[in-house]
Tab-separated table of C-alpha atoms in Angstrom:
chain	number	residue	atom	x	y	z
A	1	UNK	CA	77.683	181.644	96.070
A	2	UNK	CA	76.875	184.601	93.825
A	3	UNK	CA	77.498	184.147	89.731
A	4	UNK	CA	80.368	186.820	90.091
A	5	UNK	CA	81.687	185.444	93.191
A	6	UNK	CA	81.810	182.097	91.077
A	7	UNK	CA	83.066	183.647	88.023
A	8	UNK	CA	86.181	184.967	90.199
A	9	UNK	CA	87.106	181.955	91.503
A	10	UNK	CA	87.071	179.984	87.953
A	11	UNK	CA	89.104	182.765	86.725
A	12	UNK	CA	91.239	182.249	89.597
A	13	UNK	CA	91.977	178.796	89.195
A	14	UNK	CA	93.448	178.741	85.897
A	15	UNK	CA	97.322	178.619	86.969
A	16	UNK	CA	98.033	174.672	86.572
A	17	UNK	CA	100.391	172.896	89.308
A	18	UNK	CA	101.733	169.518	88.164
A	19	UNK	CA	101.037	166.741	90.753
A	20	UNK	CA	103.022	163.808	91.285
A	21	UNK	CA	100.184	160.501	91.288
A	22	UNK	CA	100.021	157.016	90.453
A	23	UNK	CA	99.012	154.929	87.722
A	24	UNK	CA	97.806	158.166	86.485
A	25	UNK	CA	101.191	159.532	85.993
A	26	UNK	CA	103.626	158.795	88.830
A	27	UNK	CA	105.797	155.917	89.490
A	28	UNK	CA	105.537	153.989	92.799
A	29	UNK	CA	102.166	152.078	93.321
A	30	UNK	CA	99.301	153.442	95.005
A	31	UNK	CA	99.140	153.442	98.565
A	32	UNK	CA	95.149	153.306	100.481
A	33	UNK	CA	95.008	155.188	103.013
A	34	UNK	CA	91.595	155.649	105.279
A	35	UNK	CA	89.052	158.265	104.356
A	36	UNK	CA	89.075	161.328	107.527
A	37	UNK	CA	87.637	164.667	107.471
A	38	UNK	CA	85.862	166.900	109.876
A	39	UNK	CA	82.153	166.708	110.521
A	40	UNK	CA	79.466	168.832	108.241
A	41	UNK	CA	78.252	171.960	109.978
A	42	UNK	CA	74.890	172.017	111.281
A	43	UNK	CA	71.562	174.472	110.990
A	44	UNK	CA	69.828	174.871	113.970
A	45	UNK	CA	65.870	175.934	113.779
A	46	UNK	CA	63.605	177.470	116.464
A	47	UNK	CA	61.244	175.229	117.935
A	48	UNK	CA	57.469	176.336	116.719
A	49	UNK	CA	53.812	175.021	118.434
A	50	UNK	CA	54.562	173.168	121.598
A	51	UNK	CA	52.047	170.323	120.108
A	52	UNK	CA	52.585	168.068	117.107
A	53	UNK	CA	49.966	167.442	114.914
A	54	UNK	CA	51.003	165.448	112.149
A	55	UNK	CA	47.548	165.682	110.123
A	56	UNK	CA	48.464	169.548	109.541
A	57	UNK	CA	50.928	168.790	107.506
A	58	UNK	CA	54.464	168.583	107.762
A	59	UNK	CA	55.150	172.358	106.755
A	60	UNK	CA	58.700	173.337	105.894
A	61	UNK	CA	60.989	170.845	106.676
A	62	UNK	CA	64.420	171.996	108.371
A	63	UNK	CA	67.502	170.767	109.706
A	64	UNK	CA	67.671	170.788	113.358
A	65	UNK	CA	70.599	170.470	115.572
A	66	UNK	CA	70.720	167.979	118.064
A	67	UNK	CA	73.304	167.493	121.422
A	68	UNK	CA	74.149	163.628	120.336
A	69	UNK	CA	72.508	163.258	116.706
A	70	UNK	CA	73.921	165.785	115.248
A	71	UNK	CA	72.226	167.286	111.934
A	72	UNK	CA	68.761	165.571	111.847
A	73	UNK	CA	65.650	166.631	109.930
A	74	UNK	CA	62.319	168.344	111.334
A	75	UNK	CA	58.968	169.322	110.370
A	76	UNK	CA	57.734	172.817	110.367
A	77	UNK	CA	57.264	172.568	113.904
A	78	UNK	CA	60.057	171.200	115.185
A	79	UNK	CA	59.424	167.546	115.156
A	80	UNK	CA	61.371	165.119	114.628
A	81	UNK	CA	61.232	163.152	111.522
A	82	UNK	CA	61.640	159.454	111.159
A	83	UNK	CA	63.479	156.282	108.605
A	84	UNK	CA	62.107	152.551	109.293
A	85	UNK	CA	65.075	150.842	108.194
A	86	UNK	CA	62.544	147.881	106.980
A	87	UNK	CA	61.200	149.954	104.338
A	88	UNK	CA	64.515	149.688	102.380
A	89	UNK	CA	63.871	145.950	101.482
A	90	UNK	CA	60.958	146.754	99.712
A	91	UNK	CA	61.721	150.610	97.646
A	92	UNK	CA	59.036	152.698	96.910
A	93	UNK	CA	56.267	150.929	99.668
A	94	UNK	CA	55.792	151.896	103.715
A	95	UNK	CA	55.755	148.477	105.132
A	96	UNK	CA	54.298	150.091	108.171
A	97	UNK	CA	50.561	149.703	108.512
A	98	UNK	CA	47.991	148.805	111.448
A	99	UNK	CA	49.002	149.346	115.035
A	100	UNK	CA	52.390	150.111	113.455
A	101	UNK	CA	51.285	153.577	111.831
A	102	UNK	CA	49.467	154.464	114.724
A	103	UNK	CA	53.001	154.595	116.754
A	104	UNK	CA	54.222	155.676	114.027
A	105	UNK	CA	51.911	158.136	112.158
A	106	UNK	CA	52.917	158.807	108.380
A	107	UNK	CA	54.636	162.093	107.708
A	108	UNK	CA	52.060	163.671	104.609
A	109	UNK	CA	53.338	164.354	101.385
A	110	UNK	CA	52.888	168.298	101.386
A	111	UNK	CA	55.651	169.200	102.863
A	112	UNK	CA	58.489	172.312	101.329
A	113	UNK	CA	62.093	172.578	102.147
A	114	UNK	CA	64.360	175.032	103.644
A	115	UNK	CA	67.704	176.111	102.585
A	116	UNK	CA	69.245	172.911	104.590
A	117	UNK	CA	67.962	170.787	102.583
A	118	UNK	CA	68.207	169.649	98.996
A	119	UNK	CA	64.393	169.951	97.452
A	120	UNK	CA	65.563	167.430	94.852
A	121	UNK	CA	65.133	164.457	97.117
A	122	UNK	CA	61.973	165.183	98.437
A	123	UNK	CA	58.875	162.002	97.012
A	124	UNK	CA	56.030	160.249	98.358
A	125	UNK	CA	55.247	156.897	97.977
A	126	UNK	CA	51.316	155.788	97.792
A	127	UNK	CA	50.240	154.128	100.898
A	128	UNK	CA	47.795	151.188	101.368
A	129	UNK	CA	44.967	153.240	101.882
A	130	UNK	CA	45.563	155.849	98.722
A	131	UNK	CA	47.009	158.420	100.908
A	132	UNK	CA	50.514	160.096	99.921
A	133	UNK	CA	53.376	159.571	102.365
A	134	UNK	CA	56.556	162.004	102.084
A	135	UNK	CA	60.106	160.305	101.250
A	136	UNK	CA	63.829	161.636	101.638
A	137	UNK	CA	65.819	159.969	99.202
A	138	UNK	CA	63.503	157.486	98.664
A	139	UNK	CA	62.768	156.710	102.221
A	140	UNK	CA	59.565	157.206	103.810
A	141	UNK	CA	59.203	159.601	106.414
A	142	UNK	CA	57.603	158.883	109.964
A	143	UNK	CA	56.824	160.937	112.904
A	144	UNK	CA	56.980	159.100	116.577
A	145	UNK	CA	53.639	159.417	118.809
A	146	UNK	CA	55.795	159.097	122.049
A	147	UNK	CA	57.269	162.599	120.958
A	148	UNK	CA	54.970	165.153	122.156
A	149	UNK	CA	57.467	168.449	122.048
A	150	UNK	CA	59.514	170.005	119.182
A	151	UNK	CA	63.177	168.730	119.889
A	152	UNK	CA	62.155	165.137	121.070
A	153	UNK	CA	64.066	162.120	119.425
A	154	UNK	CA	62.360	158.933	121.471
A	155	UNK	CA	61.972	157.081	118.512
A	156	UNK	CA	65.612	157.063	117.956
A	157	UNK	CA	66.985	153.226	118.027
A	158	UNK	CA	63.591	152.367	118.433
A	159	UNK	CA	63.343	148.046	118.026
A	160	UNK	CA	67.052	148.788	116.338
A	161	UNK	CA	65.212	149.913	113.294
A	162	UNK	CA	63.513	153.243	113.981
A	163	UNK	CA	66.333	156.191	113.507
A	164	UNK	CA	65.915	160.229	113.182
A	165	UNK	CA	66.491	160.932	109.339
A	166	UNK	CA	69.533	162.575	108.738
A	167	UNK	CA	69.447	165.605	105.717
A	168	UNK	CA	70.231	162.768	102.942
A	169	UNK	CA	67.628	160.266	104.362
A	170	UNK	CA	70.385	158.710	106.439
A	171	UNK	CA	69.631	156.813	109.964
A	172	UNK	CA	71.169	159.037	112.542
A	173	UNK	CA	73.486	157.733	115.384
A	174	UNK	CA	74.937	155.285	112.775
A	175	UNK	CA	78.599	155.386	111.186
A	176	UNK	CA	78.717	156.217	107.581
A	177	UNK	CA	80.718	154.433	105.403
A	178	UNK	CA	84.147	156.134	104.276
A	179	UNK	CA	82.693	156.524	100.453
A	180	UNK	CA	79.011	156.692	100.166
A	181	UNK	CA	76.422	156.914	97.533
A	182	UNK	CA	73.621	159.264	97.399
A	183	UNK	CA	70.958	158.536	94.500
A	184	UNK	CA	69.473	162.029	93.451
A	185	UNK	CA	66.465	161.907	91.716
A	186	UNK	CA	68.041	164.344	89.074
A	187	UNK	CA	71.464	163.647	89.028
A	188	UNK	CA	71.614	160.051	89.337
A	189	UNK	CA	73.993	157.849	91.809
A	190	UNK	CA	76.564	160.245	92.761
A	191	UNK	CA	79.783	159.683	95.393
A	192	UNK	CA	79.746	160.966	98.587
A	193	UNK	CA	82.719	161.210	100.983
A	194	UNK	CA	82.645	160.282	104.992
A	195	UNK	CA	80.756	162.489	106.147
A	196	UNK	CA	77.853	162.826	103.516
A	197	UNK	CA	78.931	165.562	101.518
A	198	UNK	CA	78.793	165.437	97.839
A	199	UNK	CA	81.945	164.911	95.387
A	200	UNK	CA	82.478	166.874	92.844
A	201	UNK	CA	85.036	166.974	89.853
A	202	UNK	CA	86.425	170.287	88.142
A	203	UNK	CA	86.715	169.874	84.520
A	204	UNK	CA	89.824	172.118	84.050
A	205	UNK	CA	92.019	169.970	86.004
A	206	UNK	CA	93.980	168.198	84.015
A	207	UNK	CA	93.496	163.756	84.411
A	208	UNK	CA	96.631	162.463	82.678
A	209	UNK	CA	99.342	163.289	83.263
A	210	UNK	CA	97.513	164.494	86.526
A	211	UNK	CA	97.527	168.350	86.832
A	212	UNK	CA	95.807	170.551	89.330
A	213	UNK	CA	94.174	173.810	88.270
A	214	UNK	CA	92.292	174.224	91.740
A	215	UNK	CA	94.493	177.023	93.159
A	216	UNK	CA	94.790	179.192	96.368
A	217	UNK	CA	91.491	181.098	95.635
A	218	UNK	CA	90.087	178.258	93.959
A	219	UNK	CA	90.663	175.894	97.493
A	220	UNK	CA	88.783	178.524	99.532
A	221	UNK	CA	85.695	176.872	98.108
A	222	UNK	CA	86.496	173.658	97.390
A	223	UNK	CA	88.345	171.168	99.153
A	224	UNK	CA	90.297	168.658	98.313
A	225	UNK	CA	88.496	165.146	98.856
A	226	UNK	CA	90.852	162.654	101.470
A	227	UNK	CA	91.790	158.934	99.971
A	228	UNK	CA	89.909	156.076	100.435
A	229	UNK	CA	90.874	152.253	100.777
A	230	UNK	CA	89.604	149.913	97.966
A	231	UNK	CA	87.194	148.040	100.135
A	232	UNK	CA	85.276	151.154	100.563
A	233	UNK	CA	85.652	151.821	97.267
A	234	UNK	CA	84.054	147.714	97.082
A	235	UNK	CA	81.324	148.762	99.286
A	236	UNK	CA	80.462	151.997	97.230
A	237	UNK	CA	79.809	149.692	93.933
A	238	UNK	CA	83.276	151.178	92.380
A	239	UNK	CA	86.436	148.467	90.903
A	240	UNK	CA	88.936	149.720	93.105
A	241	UNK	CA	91.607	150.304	90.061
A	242	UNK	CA	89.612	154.073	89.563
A	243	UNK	CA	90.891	155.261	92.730
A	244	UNK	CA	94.346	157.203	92.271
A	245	UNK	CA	95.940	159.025	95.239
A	246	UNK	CA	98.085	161.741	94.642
A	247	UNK	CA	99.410	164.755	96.538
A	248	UNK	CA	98.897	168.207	96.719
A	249	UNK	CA	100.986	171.264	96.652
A	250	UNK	CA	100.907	171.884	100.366
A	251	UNK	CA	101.504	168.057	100.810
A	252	UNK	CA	97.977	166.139	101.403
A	253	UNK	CA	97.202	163.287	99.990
A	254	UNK	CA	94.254	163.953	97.600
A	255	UNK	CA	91.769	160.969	96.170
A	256	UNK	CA	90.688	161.082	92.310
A	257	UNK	CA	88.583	158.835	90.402
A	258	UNK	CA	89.805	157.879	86.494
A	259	UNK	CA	92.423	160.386	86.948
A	260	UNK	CA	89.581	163.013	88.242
A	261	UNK	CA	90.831	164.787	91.436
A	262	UNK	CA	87.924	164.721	93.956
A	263	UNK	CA	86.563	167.948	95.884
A	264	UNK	CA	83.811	168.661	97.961
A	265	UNK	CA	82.261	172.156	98.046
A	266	UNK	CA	82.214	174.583	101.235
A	267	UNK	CA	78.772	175.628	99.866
A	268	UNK	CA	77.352	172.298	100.780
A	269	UNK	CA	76.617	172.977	104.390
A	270	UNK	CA	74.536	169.292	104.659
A	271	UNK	CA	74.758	165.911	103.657
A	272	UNK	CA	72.449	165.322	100.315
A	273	UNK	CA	72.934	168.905	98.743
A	274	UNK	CA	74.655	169.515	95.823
A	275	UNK	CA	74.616	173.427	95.506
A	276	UNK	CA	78.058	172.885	93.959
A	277	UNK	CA	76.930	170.883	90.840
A	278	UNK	CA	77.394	172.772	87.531
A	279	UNK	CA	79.105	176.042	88.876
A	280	UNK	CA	80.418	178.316	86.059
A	281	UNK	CA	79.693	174.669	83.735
A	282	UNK	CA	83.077	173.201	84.818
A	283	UNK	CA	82.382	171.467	88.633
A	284	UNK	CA	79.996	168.638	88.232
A	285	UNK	CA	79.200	165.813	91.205
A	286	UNK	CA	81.025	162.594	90.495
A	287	UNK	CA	79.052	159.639	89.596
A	288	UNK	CA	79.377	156.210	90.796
A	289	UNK	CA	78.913	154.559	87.792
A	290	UNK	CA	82.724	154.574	86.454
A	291	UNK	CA	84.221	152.608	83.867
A	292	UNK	CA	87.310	150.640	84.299
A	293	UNK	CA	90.457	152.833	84.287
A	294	UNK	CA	91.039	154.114	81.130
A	295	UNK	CA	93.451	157.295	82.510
A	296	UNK	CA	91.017	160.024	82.736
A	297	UNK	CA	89.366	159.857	78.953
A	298	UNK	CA	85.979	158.984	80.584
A	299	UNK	CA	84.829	161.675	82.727
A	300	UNK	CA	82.565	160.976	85.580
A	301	UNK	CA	80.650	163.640	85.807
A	302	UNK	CA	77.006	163.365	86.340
A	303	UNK	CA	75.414	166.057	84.219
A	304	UNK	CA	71.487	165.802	84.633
């Protein structure tokens, strides 16, 4: 979104609407409903070379758009990229050597991103013989030798622990949990809602007693963020007693955090981007680390 474009729509957003919530302001006790919301859009890419060859580097990664996966990443040629769920029980190290990188080769660490993707989560990790492996959110990245074509995903499910990498180095095919957690390299934990897309708090809302300044022209951008129950909020690492649910002008129930109405951001077309964070220096992403209720005076916004 262009600066003016964004300068419009804060200007836009300053009429206040009073909303009617709990703890933080209204009188019945909350009520937890279940996290919904539409699936992210997807970007599809045109297939390059027919061949993969994995020691050319892994070029400009893209997200690719597949029939059953749905938003999975690719290398500059098409090919599908790779998570070994093992690797996550030992962060920062490839636990796949031997016979095990040869069916799975080792995606190199040279790779650039495209729009899809968010260029922040993009590491390597140092591999047992020196050589510098690429990582999504921490996660190494493999390619799968039975693929041989641009658009092939047989290493999908693979031994129940081989899965195509989703845009926030999630395993595709798998549910995601109704409140997630993505841990930026620059901005820290931060909450994420069903379907991967980034949280985000605007600080001219008002936390207590709960006010709104997210208007008509404000909501074409930004969209109000559905409740969740408290065991996801468990799950996610947050004490359930942040979560307050309140309601909206047109009726929906909206989920806030300290007293901080949640929002995710249209401009965030894939899970793990955060193109919304620090627009006009009042919408920040939400972290996870939040204090015990205090009615709003802590805000949770992660600023880095």
């Amino acid at each position: 979104m262009k600066k003016n474009t964004r300068s419009a729509l804060l200007v836009g957003a300053a009429a206040t609407m009073l909303i009617g919530v709990t703890a933080c302001g209204q009188e019945t006790s909350p009520a937890k409903a279940a996290s919904s919301g539409s699936a992210a859009p997807s970007i599809s890419v045109v297939p390059g070379s027919a061949s993969v060859a994995p020691s050319a580097g892994a070029g400009q990664l893209a997200v690719r758009t597949d029939a059953k996966l749905k938003s999975i990443v690719a290398d500059g040629q098409g090919m599908t990229l790779y998570v070994f769920t093992k690797d996550e029980a030992t962060p920062g190290k490839s636990t796949c050597d031997g016979d095990c990188a040869t069916a799975w080769p080792p995606v190199p660490a040279d790779a650039t991103v495209s729009d899809g993707l968010n260029k922040d989560l993009l590491g390597s990790v140092t591999r047992t013989d020196g050589s510098k492996q690429l990582t999504l959110a921490g996660k190494p990245l493999y390619y799968f030798a039975k693929d041989t074509k641009p658009g092939d995903t047989n290493g999908q499910g693979v031994g129940g622990t081989w899965y195509a990498a989703q845009p926030d180095g999630g395993e595709a095919g798998s549910d995601r949990p109704g409140l997630g957690v993505l841990d930026d390299p620059k901005l820290g934990k931060i909450l994420t809602d069903k379907n991967g897309k980034t949280l985000y708090l605007f600080t001219k809302d008002t936390p207590w007693p709960m006010k709104t300044a997210c208007d008509a022209t404000c909501l074409k951008q930004w969209t109000p963020s559905a409740p969740v129950t408290a065991e996801q909020a468990k799950a996610a690492g947050l004490d359930p007693k942040v979560l307050f649910t309140f309601n909206t002008p047109n009726g929906t129930a909206q989920e806030s955090y300290n007293c901080w109405p949640a929002y995710t951001f249209n401009g965030d077309a894939q899970p793990g981007q955060t193109n919304g964070q620090n627009i006009g220096g009042v919408w920040f992403a939400i972290k996870q680390d939040i204090p015990g209720s205090d009615k709003g005076k802590t805000i949770p916004a992660a600023k880095g």
